[in-house]
Coordinates of C-alpha atoms in Angstrom, one line a residue:
Chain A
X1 CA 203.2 308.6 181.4
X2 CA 204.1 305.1 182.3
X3 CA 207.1 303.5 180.4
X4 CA 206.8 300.0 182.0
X5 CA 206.6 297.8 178.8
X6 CA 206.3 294.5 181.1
X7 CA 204.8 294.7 184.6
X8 CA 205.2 291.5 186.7
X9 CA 202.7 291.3 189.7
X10 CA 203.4 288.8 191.9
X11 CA 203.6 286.0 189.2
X12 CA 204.0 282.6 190.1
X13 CA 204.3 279.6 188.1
X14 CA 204.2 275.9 189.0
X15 CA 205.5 272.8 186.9
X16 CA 203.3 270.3 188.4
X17 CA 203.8 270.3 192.3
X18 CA 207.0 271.9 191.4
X19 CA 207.8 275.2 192.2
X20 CA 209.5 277.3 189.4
X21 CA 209.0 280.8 189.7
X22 CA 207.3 282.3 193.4
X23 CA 205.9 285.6 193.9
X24 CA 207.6 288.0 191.4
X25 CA 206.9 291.4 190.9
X26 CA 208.8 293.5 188.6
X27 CA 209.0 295.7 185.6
X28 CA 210.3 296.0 182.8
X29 CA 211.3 299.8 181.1
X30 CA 210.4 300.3 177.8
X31 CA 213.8 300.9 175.9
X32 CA 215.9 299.0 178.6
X33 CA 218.1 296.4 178.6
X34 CA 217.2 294.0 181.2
X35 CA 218.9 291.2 182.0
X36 CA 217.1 288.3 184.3
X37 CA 220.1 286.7 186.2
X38 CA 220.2 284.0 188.7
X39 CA 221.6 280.5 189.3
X40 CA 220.7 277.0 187.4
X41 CA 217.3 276.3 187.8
X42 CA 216.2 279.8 189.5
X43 CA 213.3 280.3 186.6
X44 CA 214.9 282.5 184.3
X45 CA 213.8 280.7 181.3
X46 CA 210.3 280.0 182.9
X47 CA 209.9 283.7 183.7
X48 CA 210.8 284.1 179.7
X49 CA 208.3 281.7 178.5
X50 CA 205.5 283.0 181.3
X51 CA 206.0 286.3 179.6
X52 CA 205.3 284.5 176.0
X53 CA 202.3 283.2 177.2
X54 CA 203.3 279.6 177.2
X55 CA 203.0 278.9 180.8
X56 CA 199.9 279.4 182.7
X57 CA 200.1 281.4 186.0
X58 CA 199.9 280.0 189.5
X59 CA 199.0 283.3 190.5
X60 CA 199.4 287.3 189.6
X61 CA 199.5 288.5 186.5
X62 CA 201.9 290.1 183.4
X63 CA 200.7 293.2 181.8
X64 CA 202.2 293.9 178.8
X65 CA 202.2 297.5 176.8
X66 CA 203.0 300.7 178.2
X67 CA 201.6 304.7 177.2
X68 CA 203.4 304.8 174.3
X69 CA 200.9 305.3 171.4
X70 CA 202.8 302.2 169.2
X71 CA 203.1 299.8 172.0
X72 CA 199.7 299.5 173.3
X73 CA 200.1 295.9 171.7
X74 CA 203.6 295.6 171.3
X75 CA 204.8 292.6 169.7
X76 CA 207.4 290.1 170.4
X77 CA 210.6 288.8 168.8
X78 CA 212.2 285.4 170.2
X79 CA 215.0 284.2 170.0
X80 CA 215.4 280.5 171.1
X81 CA 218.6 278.9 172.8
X82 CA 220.3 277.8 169.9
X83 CA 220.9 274.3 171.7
X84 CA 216.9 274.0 171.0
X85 CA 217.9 274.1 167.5
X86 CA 218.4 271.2 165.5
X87 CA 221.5 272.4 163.2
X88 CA 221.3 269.2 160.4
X89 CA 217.7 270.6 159.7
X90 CA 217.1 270.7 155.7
X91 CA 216.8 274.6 156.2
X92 CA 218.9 277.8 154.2
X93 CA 219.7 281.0 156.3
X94 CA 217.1 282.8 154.2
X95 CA 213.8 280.4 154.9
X96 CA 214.4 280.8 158.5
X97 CA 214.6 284.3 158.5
X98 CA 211.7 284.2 156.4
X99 CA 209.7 282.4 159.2
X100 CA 210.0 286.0 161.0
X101 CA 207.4 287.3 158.8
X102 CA 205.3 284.2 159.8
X103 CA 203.1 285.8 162.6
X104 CA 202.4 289.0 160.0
X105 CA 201.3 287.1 157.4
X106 CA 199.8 283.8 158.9
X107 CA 199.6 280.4 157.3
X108 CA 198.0 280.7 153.8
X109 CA 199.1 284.4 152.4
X110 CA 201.8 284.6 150.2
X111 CA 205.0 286.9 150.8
X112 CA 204.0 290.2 149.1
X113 CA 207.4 293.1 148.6
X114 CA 207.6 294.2 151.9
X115 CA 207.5 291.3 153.6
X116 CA 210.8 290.5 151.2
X117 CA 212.4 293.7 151.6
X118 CA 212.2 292.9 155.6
X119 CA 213.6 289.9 155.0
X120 CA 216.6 291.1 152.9
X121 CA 216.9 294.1 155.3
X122 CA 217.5 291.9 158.0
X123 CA 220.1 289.7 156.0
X124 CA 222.1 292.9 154.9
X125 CA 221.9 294.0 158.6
X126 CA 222.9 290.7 160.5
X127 CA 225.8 290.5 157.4
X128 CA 224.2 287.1 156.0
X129 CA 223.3 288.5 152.4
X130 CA 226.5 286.5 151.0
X131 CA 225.0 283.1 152.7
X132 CA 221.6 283.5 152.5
X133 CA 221.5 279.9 150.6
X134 CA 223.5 278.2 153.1
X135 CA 222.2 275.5 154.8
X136 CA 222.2 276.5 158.6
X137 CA 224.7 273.1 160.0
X138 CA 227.4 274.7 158.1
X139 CA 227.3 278.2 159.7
X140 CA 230.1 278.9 162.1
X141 CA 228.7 279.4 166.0
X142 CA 228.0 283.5 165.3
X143 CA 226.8 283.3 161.5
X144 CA 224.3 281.0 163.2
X145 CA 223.0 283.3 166.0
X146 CA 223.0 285.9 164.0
X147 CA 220.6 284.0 161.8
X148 CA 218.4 284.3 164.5
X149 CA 218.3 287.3 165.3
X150 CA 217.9 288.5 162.0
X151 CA 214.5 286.3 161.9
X152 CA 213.9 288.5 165.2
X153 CA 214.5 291.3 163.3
X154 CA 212.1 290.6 160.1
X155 CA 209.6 289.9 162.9
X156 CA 209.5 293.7 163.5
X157 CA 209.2 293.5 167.3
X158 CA 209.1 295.5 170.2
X159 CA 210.6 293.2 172.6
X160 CA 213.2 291.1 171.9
X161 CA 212.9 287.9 174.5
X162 CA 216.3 286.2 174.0
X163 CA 217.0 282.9 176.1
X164 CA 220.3 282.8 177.2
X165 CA 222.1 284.9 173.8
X166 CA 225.4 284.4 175.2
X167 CA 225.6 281.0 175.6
X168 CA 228.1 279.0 173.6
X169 CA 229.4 282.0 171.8
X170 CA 233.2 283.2 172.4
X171 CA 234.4 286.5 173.6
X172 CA 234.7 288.6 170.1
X173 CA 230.8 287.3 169.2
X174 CA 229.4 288.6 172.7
X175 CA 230.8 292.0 171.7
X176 CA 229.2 292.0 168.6
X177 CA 226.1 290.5 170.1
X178 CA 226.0 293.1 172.9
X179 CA 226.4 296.4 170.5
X180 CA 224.2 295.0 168.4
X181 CA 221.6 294.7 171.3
X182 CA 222.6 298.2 172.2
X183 CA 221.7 299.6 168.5
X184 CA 217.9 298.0 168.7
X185 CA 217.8 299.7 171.9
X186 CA 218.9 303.6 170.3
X187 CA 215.4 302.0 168.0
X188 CA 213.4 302.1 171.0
X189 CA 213.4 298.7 171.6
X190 CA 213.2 296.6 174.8
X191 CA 216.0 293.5 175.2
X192 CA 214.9 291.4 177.9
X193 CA 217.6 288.2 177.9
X194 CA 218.1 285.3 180.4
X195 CA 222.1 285.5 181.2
X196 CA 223.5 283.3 183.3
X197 CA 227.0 285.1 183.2
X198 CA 226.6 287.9 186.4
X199 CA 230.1 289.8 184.8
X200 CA 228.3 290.4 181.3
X201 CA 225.1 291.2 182.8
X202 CA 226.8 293.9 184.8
X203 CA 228.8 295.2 181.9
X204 CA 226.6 295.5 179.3
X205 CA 222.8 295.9 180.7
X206 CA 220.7 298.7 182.1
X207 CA 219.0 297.2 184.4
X208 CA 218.6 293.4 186.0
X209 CA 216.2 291.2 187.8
X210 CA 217.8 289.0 189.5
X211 CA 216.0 285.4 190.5
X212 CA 216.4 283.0 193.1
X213 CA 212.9 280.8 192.4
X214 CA 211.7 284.4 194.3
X215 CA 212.5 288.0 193.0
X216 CA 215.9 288.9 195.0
X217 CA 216.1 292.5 193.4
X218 CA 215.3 294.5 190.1
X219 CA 216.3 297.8 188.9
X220 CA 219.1 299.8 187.6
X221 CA 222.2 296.7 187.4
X222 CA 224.5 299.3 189.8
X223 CA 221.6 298.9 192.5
X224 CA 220.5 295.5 191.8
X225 CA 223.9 293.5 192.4
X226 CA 225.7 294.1 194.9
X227 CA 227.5 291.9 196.8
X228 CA 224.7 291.3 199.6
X229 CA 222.0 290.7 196.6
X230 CA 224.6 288.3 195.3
X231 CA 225.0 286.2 197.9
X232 CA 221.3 286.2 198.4
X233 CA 220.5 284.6 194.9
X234 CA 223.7 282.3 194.7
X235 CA 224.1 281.6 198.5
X236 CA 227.9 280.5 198.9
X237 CA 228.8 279.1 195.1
X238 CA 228.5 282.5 194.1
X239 CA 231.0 282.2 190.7
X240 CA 232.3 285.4 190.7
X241 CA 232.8 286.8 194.6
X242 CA 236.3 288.1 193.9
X243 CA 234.8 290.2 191.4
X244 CA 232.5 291.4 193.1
X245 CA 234.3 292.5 196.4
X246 CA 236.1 295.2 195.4
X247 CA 232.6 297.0 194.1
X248 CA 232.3 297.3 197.9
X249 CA 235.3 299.3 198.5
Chain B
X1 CA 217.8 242.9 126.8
X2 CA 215.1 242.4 128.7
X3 CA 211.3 242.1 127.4
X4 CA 209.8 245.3 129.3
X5 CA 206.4 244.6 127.8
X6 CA 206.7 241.2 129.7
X7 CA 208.2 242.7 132.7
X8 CA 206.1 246.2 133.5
X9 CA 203.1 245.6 130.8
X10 CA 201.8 241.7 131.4
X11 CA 201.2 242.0 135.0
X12 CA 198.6 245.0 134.7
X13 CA 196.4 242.4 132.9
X14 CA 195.1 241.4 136.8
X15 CA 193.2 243.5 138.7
X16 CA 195.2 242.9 141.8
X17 CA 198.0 244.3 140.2
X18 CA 196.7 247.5 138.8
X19 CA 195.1 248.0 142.8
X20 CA 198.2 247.2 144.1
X21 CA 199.6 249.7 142.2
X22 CA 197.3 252.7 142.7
X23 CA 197.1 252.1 146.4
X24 CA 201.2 252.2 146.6
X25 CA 201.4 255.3 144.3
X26 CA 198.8 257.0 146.7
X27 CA 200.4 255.8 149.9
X28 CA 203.4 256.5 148.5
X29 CA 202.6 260.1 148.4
X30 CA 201.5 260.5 151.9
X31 CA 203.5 258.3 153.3
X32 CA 206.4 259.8 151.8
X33 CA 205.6 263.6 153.0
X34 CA 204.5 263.0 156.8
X35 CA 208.3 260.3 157.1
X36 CA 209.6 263.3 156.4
X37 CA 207.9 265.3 159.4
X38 CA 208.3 262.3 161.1
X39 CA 212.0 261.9 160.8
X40 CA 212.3 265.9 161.3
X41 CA 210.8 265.4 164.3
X42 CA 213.0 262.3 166.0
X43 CA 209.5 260.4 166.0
X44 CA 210.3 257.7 163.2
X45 CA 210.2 254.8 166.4
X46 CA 207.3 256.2 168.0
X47 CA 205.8 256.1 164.2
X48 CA 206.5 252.3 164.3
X49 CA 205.2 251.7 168.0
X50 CA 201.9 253.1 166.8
X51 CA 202.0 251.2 163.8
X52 CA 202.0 247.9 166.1
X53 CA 200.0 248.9 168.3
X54 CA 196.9 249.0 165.6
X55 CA 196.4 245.0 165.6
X56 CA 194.5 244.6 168.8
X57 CA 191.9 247.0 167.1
X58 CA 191.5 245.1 163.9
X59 CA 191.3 241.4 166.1
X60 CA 189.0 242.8 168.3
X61 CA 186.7 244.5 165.2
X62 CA 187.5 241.2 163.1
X63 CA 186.2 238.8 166.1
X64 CA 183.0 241.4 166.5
X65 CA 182.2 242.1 162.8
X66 CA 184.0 240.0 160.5
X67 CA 186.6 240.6 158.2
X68 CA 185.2 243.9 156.3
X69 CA 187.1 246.6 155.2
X70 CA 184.8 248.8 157.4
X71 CA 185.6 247.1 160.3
X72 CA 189.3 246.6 160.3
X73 CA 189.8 250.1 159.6
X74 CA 187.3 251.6 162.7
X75 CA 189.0 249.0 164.6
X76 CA 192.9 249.7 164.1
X77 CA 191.9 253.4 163.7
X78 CA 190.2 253.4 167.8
X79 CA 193.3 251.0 168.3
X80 CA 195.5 254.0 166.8
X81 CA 193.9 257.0 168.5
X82 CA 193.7 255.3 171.9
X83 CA 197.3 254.5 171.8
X84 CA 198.3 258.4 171.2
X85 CA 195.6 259.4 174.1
X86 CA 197.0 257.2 176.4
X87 CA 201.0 258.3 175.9
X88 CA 199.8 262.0 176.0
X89 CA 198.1 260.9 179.4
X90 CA 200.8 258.5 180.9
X91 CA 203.1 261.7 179.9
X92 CA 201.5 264.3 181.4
X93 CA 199.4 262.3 184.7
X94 CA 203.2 260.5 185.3
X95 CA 206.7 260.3 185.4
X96 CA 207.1 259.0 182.3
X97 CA 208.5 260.4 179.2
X98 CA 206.7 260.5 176.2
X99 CA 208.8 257.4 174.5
X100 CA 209.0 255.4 177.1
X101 CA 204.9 255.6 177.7
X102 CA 204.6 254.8 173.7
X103 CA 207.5 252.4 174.1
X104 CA 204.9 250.5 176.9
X105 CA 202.0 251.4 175.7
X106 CA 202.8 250.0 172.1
X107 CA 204.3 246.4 173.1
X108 CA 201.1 245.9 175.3
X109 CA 198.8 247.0 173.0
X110 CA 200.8 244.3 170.3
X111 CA 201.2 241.9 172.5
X112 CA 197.2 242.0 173.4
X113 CA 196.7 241.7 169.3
X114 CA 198.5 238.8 168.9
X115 CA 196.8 237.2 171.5
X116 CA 192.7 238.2 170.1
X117 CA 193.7 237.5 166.4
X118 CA 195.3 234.0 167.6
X119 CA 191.8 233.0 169.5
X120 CA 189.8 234.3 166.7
X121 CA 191.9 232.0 164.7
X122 CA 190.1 229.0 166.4
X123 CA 187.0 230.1 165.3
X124 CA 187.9 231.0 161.7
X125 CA 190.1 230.9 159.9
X126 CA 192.4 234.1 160.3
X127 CA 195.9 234.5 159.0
X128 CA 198.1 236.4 161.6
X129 CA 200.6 237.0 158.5
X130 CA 197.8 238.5 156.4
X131 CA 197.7 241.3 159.4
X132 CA 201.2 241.4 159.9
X133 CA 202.7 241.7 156.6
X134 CA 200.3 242.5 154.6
X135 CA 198.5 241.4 151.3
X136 CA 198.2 243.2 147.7
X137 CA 195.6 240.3 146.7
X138 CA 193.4 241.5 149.4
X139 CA 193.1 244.9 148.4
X140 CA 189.3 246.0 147.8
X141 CA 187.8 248.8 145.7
X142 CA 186.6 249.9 149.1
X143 CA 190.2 249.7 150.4
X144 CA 191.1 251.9 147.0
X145 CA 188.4 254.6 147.9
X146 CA 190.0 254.6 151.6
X147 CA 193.6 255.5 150.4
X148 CA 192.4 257.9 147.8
X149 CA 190.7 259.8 150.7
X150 CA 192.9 259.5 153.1
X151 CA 196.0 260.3 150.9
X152 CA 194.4 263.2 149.6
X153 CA 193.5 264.7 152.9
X154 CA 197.1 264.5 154.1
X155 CA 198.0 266.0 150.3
X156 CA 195.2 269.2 151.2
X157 CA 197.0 269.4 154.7
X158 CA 200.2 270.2 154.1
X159 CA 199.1 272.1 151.3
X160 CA 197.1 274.4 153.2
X161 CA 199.2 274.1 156.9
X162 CA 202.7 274.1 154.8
X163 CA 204.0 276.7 157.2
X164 CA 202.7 275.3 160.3
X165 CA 204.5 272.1 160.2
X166 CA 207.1 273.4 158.6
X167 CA 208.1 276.0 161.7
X168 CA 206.0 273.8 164.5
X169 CA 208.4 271.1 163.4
X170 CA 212.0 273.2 163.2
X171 CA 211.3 275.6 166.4
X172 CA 208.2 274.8 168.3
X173 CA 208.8 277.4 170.9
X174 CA 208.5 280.0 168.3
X175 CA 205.5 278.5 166.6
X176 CA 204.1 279.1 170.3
X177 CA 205.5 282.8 169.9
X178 CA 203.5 283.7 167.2
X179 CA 200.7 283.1 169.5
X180 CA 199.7 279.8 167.4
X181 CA 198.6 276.3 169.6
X182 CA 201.5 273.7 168.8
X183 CA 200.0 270.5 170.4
X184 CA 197.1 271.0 167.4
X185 CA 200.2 270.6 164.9
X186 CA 201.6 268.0 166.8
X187 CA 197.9 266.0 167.3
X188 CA 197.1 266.7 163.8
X189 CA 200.2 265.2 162.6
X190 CA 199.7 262.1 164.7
X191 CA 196.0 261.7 163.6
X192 CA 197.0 262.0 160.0
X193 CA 200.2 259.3 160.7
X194 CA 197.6 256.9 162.5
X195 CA 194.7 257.3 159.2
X196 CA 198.0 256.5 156.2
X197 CA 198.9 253.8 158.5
X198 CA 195.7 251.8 158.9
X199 CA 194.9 253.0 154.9
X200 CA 198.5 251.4 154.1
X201 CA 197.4 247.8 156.7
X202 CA 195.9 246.1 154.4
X203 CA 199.1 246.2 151.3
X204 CA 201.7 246.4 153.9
X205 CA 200.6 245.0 157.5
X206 CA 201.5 246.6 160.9
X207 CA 205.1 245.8 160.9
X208 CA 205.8 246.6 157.9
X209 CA 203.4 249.9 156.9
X210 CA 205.7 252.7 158.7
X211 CA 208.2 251.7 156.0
X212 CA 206.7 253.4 153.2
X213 CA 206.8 256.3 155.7
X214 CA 210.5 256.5 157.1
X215 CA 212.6 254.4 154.4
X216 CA 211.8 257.2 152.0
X217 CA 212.1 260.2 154.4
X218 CA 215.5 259.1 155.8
X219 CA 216.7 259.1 152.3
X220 CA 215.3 262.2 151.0
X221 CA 217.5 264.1 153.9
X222 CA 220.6 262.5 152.7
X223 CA 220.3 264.6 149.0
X224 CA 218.6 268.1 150.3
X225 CA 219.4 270.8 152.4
X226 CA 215.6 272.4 151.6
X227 CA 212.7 271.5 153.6
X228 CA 210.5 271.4 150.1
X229 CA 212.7 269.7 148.0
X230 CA 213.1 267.0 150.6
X231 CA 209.2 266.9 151.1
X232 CA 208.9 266.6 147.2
X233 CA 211.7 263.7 146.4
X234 CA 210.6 262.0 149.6
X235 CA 207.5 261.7 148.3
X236 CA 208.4 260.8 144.6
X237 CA 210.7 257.8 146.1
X238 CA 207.7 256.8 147.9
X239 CA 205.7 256.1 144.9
X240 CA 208.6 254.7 142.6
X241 CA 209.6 252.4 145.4
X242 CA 206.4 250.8 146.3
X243 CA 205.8 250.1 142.1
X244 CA 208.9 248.8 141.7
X245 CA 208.7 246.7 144.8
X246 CA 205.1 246.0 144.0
X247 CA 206.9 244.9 139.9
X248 CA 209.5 242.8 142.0
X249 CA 207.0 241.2 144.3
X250 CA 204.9 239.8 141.4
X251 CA 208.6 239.0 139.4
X252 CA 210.0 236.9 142.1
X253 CA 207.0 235.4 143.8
X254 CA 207.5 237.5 147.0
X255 CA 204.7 238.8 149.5
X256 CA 204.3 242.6 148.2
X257 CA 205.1 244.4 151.8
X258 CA 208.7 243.0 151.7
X259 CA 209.0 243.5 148.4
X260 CA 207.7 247.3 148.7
X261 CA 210.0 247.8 151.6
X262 CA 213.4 245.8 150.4
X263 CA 213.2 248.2 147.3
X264 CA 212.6 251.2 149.4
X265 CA 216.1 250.0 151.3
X266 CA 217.9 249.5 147.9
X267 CA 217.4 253.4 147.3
X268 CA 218.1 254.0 151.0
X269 CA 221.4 252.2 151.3
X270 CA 222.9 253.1 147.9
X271 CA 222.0 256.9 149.0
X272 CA 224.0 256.6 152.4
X273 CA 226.5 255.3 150.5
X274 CA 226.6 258.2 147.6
X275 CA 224.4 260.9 148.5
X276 CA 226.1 264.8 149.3
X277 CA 224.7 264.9 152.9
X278 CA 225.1 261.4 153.6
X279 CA 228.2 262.4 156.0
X280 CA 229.7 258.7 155.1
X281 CA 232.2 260.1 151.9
X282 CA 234.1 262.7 154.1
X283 CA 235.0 260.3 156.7

């Protein structure tokens, strides 16, 4: 039975003459936790978005859905960067997790008892019950990612796509953020995350892809970076090489 | 105590007035809701770019056709969708960003206005103030029937794509997640801005129009933390304003799209001043 949820085949993607993402061809197991790590600019995000559909392909192709009789079509939860966000918005905690049941229910229907008890669900779940009538600027950093991914959650999907979850979040939050990823995946659910930080990607995910423009490696994170991959996708300002020396011994 | 009936009563006995009146109120409406999307958006100076950069439409239709309603409105409305095809294109065919290539665009497009509706001036007699700033005396059923339509299509738009702008507006990426086109929000939203402003030219005039739009917007968002009930007051200040300004313009002898606007600003700068999420008390 084939368990690749997301199968890159040589995908490339152009912005204008520039090139962003060249030649990649990877999957993605259903269940995992995959990480896409590489420098600044290396088409992490692009590789995200490509995978959304928002970027036409150069060349290859993504097939998405794997054997599994529920994810023939599976569906998609994303979660943005929250620098995208703009935090003064006149917005509570609740009407943006209600846009989660958006794509179900489309423009014009109204929200019938399920698509409330989803909502509240994923309130009580991400621990936002108490603020649900808070306006989202006065959130502290992790009451305001967690807002979005419980609007992930009330989305129902298969895939979570997260752009860079870790970013801007202190030490205590990324453990919270991290088990929390790790529960969705005991659901059967695939993560698939941009991190930028190669220590937390080794920690905490399955398995990696790691991006230089070009695929350097994917696969199980203990095969994917080692220190010769490394130094393939970060060539000499690699951030972390005392770290990752001793993995050699 | 002042004599109300004098004030608010006596002035209805003219027709101008009581057009005046409707076409603010219905404006008003519009106007209000899309400053809002506007504002949400950090578009309110592209708004006013593209509000100047309707006059070379209605000189060139006035020096072709004369000064009917028919015309100025095809005209500034070509002048209006032109100017939004050509940012998209400078943005996407150059280097340009999008507000630099409506910053360019718009000043060009003004500047070539001023210049047609000054030579049409040597043939007839056109006022460059009239399409600048506006006139309530000039306001034609015709000009009514063009409001009413055009205010209540933007009314049956966000009625039925309430949603759409709403999340296309706070998080376009996931808009585009639930597998939905943005750029047709985005267009629509601009089409819809272009048709309130050239309905609103001939009350308000280019400079002033986008005022009805943003003055009543920018103060909504200083009272509510809900996208609704900002919608809902920004809209309701939009149609009390331009009365009231309309009431003061006839009061004090003023030309009505200063009026309309200088009474928008009262409510504006007393809300920065008091409102909860003005940000100014805390300091």
């Amino acid at each position: 039975m084939n368990l690749e949820i997301l199968r890159y085949e040589n995908v490339t993607v152009h912005y204008g003459r520039l090139c962003a993402v060249e030649s990649v061809t990877a999957d993605v197991h259903c269940g995992s936790m995959t990480a896409i790590v590489g420098p600044n600019g290396a088409g992490k995000s692009t590789l995200l978005r490509a995978t959304l559909g928002w970027h036409r392909l150069t060349t290859g192709s993504i097939s998405i859905g794997d054997d599994h009789v529920h994810h023939h079509h599976p569906r998609f939860a994303y979660v943005p960067q929250r620098a995208q966000i703009d935090w003064d918005f006149p917005a509570t905690v609740r009407s943006v997790v209600e846009q989660g049941r958006f794509g179900a229910i489309g423009g014009f229907r109204s929200f019938g008892d399920d698509d409330h008890a989803l909502v509240d669900a994923a309130l009580r779940e991400m621990g936002l019950a108490e603020i649900a009538e808070r306006q989202i600027g006065q959130l502290s950093g992790g009451q305001q990612q967690r807002v979005f991914l419980a609007r992930a959650l009330a989305q129902g999907g298969d895939i979570f796509i997260l752009d860079e979850p870790f970013e801007g979040v202190d030490a205590g939050l990324v453990r919270n953020l991290v088990s929390q990823f790790q529960q969705w995946r005991r659901q059967h659910r695939t993560i698939f995350a941009a991190v930028h930080d190669l220590n937390l990607a080794r920690r905490a995910f399955s398995h990696v892809v790691l991006l230089n423009r070009r695929l350097i490696a994917w696969g199980p994170t203990e095969e994917v970076l080692t220190p010769e991959n490394i130094r393939a996708a970060y060539g000499n300002s690699v951030p972390i090489l005392d770290d990752v020396e001793p993995a050699r011994a | 105590m002042p004599d109300l009936h004098a004030l608010f009563v006596e002035p209805l006995q003219y027709q101008f007035m009581l057009r005046g009146l409707l076409i603010s109120a219905m404006l008003g409406i519009s106007g209000g809701m899309l400053g809002c999307v506007l504002i949400q958006r950090r578009m309110a100076l592209m708004g006013d770019a593209l509000a100047h950069s309707l006059l070379p439409g209605m000189g060139i239709a006035y020096l072709l056709f004369g000064a009917g309603v028919w015309a100025l409105f095809g005209g500034a409305l070509v002048a209006g969708l032109l100017a939004v095809v050509g940012t998209s294109l400078l943005g996407r065919l150059t280097r340009l960003k999008e507000d630099a290539a409506f910053g360019a665009l718009f000043i060009l497009f003004f500047a070539v206005g001023v210049a047609i509706v000054s030579m049409a001036r040597t043939r007839v007699r056109v006022d460059l103030l009239h399409f600048l700033f506006g006139s309530i005396l000039g306001v034609s059923s015709l000009d009514l029937w063009l409001a009413w339509a055009v205010s209540t299509a933007t009314l049956v738009a966000f009625a039925l794509f309430y949603r759409h702008i709403l999340l296309e507006t706070f998080d376009a990426g996931f808009y585009r997640a639930t597998g939905r086109r943005g750029d047709i929000v985005h267009y629509g939203l601009l089409a819809l801005v272009v048709l309130n402003l050239v309905a609103a030219l001939q009350a308000l005039g280019v400079v002033l129009a986008l005022g009805v739009f943003l003055l009543p917007a920018a103060t909504a968002t200083l009272w509510f933390a809900r996208w609704g009930r900002t919608l809902a007051l920004s809209a309701a200040l939009g149609v009390v304003g331009s009365c009231l300004g309309l009431f003061a313009s006839y009061w004090l002898h003023i030309p009505s799209g200063p009026a309309i606007v200088a009474m928008l600003g009262v409510f504006f700068v007393v809300s920065v001043v008091v409102a909860p999420r003005s940000g100014l008390r805390k300091r």
